[in-house]
Coordinates of C-alpha atoms in Angstrom, one line a residue:
M1373 CA 23.9 7.3 -1.0
L1374 CA 20.9 9.2 -2.3
D1375 CA 22.8 12.5 -2.3
D1376 CA 25.2 11.4 -4.9
H1377 CA 23.0 12.4 -7.8
D1378 CA 20.3 14.9 -8.3
D1379 CA 17.1 14.2 -10.3
I1380 CA 18.1 10.7 -11.2
H1381 CA 14.7 10.1 -13.0
P1382 CA 12.1 12.6 -14.3
L1383 CA 9.9 11.5 -11.4
F1384 CA 12.4 13.4 -9.2
S1385 CA 12.7 16.4 -11.4
G1386 CA 12.6 19.6 -9.3
A1387 CA 13.0 17.6 -6.0
P1388 CA 13.7 20.0 -3.1
S1389 CA 17.3 20.2 -2.2
T1390 CA 16.6 20.8 1.5
T1391 CA 18.1 18.5 4.1
E1392 CA 14.7 17.7 5.4
F1393 CA 13.5 16.4 2.0
K1394 CA 16.6 14.4 1.5
K1395 CA 16.1 12.7 4.9
L1396 CA 12.5 12.0 4.0
R1397 CA 13.4 10.5 0.6
K1398 CA 16.1 8.4 2.2
R1399 CA 13.8 7.2 4.9
I1400 CA 11.1 6.2 2.4
V1401 CA 13.6 4.4 0.2
R1402 CA 15.1 2.6 3.1
Y1403 CA 11.8 1.4 4.5
T1404 CA 10.6 0.3 1.1
R1405 CA 13.7 -1.6 0.4
E1406 CA 13.5 -3.2 3.8
A1407 CA 10.0 -4.5 3.2
I1408 CA 10.8 -5.8 -0.3
E1409 CA 13.7 -7.8 1.0
Q1410 CA 12.1 -8.9 4.3
Y1411 CA 9.0 -10.3 2.6
G1412 CA 10.8 -11.8 -0.4
M1413 CA 9.2 -9.8 -3.2
I1414 CA 12.0 -9.8 -5.8
E1415 CA 12.0 -12.4 -8.6
P1416 CA 14.7 -11.1 -11.0
G1417 CA 13.4 -10.6 -14.5
T1418 CA 9.8 -10.5 -13.7
K1419 CA 7.3 -7.7 -14.4
W1420 CA 5.3 -5.7 -11.9
L1421 CA 2.0 -4.0 -12.5
V1422 CA 2.3 -0.9 -10.4
C1423 CA -1.3 0.4 -9.7
L1424 CA -1.8 4.1 -9.6
S1425 CA -4.9 5.8 -8.3
G1426 CA -3.5 9.3 -8.6
G1427 CA -3.3 9.6 -4.8
K1428 CA -0.3 10.6 -2.7
D1429 CA 0.5 7.0 -1.8
S1430 CA 0.6 5.6 -5.4
Y1431 CA 2.7 8.5 -6.6
T1432 CA 5.2 7.8 -3.7
L1433 CA 5.1 4.1 -4.6
L1434 CA 6.0 4.7 -8.2
A1435 CA 8.8 7.2 -7.5
V1436 CA 10.5 5.0 -4.9
L1437 CA 10.3 1.9 -7.1
Y1438 CA 12.0 3.8 -9.9
E1439 CA 14.6 5.0 -7.4
L1440 CA 15.4 1.5 -6.4
K1441 CA 15.4 0.3 -10.0
W1442 CA 17.7 3.1 -11.1
R1443 CA 20.1 2.1 -8.4
G1444 CA 20.1 -1.6 -9.5
L1445 CA 18.3 -2.7 -6.3
L1446 CA 15.1 -3.8 -8.1
P1447 CA 15.8 -6.0 -11.1
V1448 CA 12.2 -6.1 -12.4
E1449 CA 10.3 -4.4 -15.1
L1450 CA 7.7 -1.8 -14.1
L1451 CA 4.4 -1.1 -15.8
A1452 CA 2.3 1.7 -14.3
C1453 CA -1.5 1.1 -14.5
N1454 CA -4.4 3.3 -13.8
L1455 CA -7.9 1.9 -13.8
D1456 CA -10.4 4.6 -14.7
Q1457 CA -13.6 3.3 -13.0
G1458 CA -16.0 5.8 -14.6
Q1459 CA -16.4 8.0 -11.6
P1460 CA -18.1 11.2 -12.6
G1461 CA -15.8 14.1 -12.7
F1462 CA -12.7 11.9 -12.7
P1463 CA -9.9 13.9 -14.5
A1464 CA -9.1 11.2 -17.0
T1465 CA -6.2 13.0 -18.7
V1466 CA -4.1 13.8 -15.6
L1467 CA -2.4 10.4 -15.1
P1468 CA -1.8 9.6 -18.8
E1469 CA -0.3 13.0 -19.4
F1470 CA 1.8 12.8 -16.2
L1471 CA 3.1 9.3 -17.1
E1472 CA 4.0 10.2 -20.6
K1473 CA 5.8 13.3 -19.4
M1474 CA 7.8 11.2 -16.9
G1475 CA 8.6 8.6 -19.6
V1476 CA 7.0 5.8 -17.5
P1477 CA 5.6 2.8 -19.5
N1478 CA 1.9 2.6 -18.7
R1479 CA -1.5 1.2 -19.4
I1480 CA -4.6 3.2 -18.9
E1481 CA -7.8 1.0 -18.6
Y1482 CA -11.4 2.3 -18.6
Q1483 CA -14.0 0.1 -16.9
D1484 CA -17.2 1.6 -15.6
T1485 CA -17.4 -0.1 -12.3
Y1486 CA -18.8 3.1 -10.8
S1487 CA -22.3 2.4 -12.3
I1488 CA -22.3 -1.2 -11.0
V1489 CA -21.4 0.0 -7.5
M1490 CA -24.1 2.7 -7.5
D1491 CA -26.7 0.2 -8.8
K1492 CA -25.9 -2.6 -6.4
I1493 CA -25.3 -0.7 -3.1
P1494 CA -28.3 0.8 -1.3
A1495 CA -28.3 4.5 -0.5
G1496 CA -26.4 5.2 2.8
R1497 CA -24.3 2.1 2.6
T1498 CA -20.5 2.2 2.0
F1499 CA -19.1 1.4 -1.4
C1500 CA -15.6 0.3 -0.6
A1501 CA -16.0 -3.5 -0.4
L1502 CA -17.7 -3.9 -3.8
C1503 CA -15.6 -1.2 -5.4
S1504 CA -12.4 -3.0 -4.2
R1505 CA -13.6 -6.4 -5.5
L1506 CA -14.4 -5.0 -8.9
R1507 CA -11.1 -3.1 -9.1
R1508 CA -9.1 -6.1 -8.0
G1509 CA -10.7 -8.4 -10.6
N1510 CA -9.8 -6.0 -13.4
L1511 CA -6.3 -5.4 -12.1
Y1512 CA -5.7 -9.2 -12.0
R1513 CA -7.0 -9.5 -15.6
I1514 CA -4.7 -6.7 -16.8
A1515 CA -1.7 -8.2 -15.0
R1516 CA -2.3 -11.5 -16.8
E1517 CA -2.7 -9.8 -20.2
E1518 CA 0.6 -7.8 -19.6
G1519 CA 2.5 -10.9 -18.5
C1520 CA 3.1 -9.5 -15.0
S1521 CA 3.9 -11.7 -12.0
A1522 CA 2.6 -9.3 -9.4
V1523 CA 0.1 -6.6 -8.7
V1524 CA 1.8 -3.8 -6.7
L1525 CA -0.3 -1.6 -4.4
G1526 CA 0.4 1.6 -2.5
H1527 CA -0.9 0.7 0.9
H1528 CA 1.3 2.1 3.6
R1529 CA 1.9 1.4 7.3
D1530 CA -1.2 3.3 8.5
D1531 CA -3.5 1.5 6.0
I1532 CA -2.3 -1.8 7.4
L1533 CA -2.7 -0.7 11.0
E1534 CA -6.2 0.7 10.4
T1535 CA -7.2 -2.5 8.7
F1536 CA -6.0 -4.5 11.7
F1537 CA -8.2 -2.5 14.0
M1538 CA -11.2 -2.6 11.7
N1539 CA -10.9 -6.4 11.8
L1540 CA -10.5 -6.3 15.5
F1541 CA -13.4 -4.0 16.2
H1542 CA -15.8 -5.1 13.5
G1543 CA -14.7 -8.5 12.1
G1544 CA -13.8 -10.3 15.3
R1545 CA -10.4 -11.5 14.0
L1546 CA -6.7 -10.6 14.2
A1547 CA -5.9 -9.9 10.6
T1548 CA -4.7 -7.1 8.3
M1549 CA -3.4 -6.5 4.7
P1550 CA -0.3 -8.6 4.3
P1551 CA 2.7 -7.1 2.5
K1552 CA 2.9 -10.2 0.3
L1553 CA -0.1 -12.2 -0.8
L1554 CA -0.8 -15.0 -3.4
N1555 CA -4.1 -14.6 -5.1
E1556 CA -6.7 -17.4 -4.9
E1557 CA -5.9 -18.7 -8.4
G1558 CA -2.2 -19.0 -7.3
D1559 CA -0.8 -17.2 -10.4
L1560 CA -0.3 -13.7 -9.1
F1561 CA 1.4 -12.1 -6.1
V1562 CA 0.0 -8.9 -4.5
Y1563 CA 2.8 -6.8 -3.1
R1564 CA 2.6 -3.8 -0.7
P1565 CA 6.2 -2.4 -0.7
L1566 CA 5.2 0.7 1.3
A1567 CA 4.2 -1.6 4.2
H1568 CA 6.7 0.1 6.6
V1569 CA 6.2 3.7 5.3
A1570 CA 4.1 6.1 7.3
E1571 CA 1.2 7.9 5.6
A1572 CA 2.5 11.2 6.8
D1573 CA 5.8 10.6 4.9
C1574 CA 3.9 9.8 1.7
E1575 CA 1.9 13.0 2.1
K1576 CA 5.0 15.1 2.7
F1577 CA 6.8 13.5 -0.2
A1578 CA 4.0 13.8 -2.8
S1579 CA 3.3 17.4 -1.7
A1580 CA 7.0 18.4 -1.9
M1581 CA 7.2 16.9 -5.4
N1582 CA 4.0 18.7 -6.5
Y1583 CA 2.5 15.5 -8.0
P1584 CA -1.0 16.1 -9.5
I1585 CA -3.1 14.5 -6.7
I1586 CA -6.5 13.1 -7.7
P1587 CA -8.9 12.6 -4.7
C1588 CA -11.2 9.7 -4.4
D1589 CA -14.6 11.3 -4.1
L1590 CA -16.6 8.1 -4.3
C1591 CA -15.9 6.9 -0.8
G1592 CA -14.3 10.1 0.6
S1593 CA -17.6 11.9 0.5
Q1594 CA -19.4 9.4 2.7
D1595 CA -19.7 10.0 6.4
G1596 CA -19.3 7.4 9.2
L1597 CA -17.0 5.0 7.4
Q1598 CA -15.5 2.5 9.7
R1599 CA -12.0 3.3 8.4
Q1600 CA -12.5 7.0 9.2
Q1601 CA -13.6 6.1 12.7
V1602 CA -10.6 4.0 13.3
K1603 CA -8.3 6.6 11.8
Q1604 CA -9.7 9.2 14.3
I1605 CA -9.1 6.8 17.2
L1606 CA -5.5 6.2 16.1
D1607 CA -5.0 10.0 15.6
G1608 CA -6.2 10.5 19.2
W1609 CA -3.8 7.9 20.5
E1610 CA -0.9 9.3 18.5
K1611 CA -1.6 12.8 19.7
N1612 CA -1.6 11.8 23.3
S1613 CA 1.4 9.5 22.9
P1614 CA 3.6 10.4 19.9
G1615 CA 5.1 7.3 18.4
R1616 CA 2.2 5.0 19.4
R1617 CA 1.4 4.1 15.8
Q1618 CA 4.9 2.7 15.2
V1619 CA 4.8 0.7 18.5
M1620 CA 1.4 -0.8 17.5
F1621 CA 2.7 -1.6 14.0
R1622 CA 5.8 -3.3 15.4
A1623 CA 3.4 -5.5 17.4
L1624 CA 2.1 -6.9 14.1
T1625 CA 5.6 -8.1 13.3
N1626 CA 6.0 -9.7 16.7
A1627 CA 3.1 -12.1 17.2
R1628 CA 3.3 -14.8 19.9
P1629 CA 0.8 -17.6 19.1
S1630 CA 1.3 -19.2 22.5
H1631 CA 0.2 -16.0 24.1
L1632 CA -3.0 -15.7 22.1
L1633 CA -6.1 -17.9 22.1
D1634 CA -6.3 -19.6 18.7
P1635 CA -5.8 -23.4 19.0
K1636 CA -5.3 -23.5 15.2
L1637 CA -2.0 -21.5 15.6
F1638 CA -0.8 -23.2 18.8
D1639 CA -1.4 -26.7 20.2
F1640 CA -2.7 -25.7 23.7
A1641 CA -4.2 -29.2 24.2
G1642 CA -0.9 -30.8 23.5
L1643 CA 1.0 -28.6 25.8
M1644 CA 2.4 -30.7 28.7
R1645 CA 4.4 -29.9 31.8
G1646 CA 8.1 -30.1 31.0
N1647 CA 7.4 -29.1 27.4
A1648 CA 7.3 -25.3 27.6
P1649 CA 7.2 -23.4 24.3
E1650 CA 10.3 -21.5 23.3
E1651 CA 10.4 -17.9 24.3
G1652 CA 8.6 -15.8 21.6
Q1653 CA 6.3 -18.6 20.4

């Protein structure tokens, strides 16, 4: 299907014509559409706030959503948004110029959360938690101001898997970032349409398209982050057993409460002889 037209949107201008890239593009679109449908993200006629950091993942997210919208598979309005958090050296003109060139409706918001993070977090501690809370609060506000029903993020399969192991190793719980979440106020959804897409595919796609990548130096410059440690562990497992990441991710979609230990999810006390749970519970 995706081979029928070339460069269907300016975001795909100059896309490689190689078979390898076409397969990559098809795979990303297929997995994104699969997640959107599987987790019930589409409300026709609504408006999505598509959050862009300038990283490979958010560029991939924006492109694939426009691909789906172009083909009539995503009947929602898209508004791209970048939150400039006042980080020193942040190239503030890159995303606005890129989005204008691509003809993508956008809102660029400046909020100096960087100074708050630097003031509140002691030296040597990680910034991610506070930085994320401040960013999320601003994005919710912007979504409301723009009449959006959902905040859409570029987290991919590997982000979700890494978060699961961070919670397992450090939080003592089985949890991760869900593909669809309702905020505490109950007025906005948070969507992660790339939930089934591998990080490596996002990297290959954004690189092949020559999108102007903006690194996050705030947290990327810190050593010993829990997420980096988990990533290294997963990299090691993947190297020794190729495909292991996908197997582990599939496990997150195949939970069996009766084979775990949480009495809030399964009534162990009420389990009686002759009343075995159905297979898969």
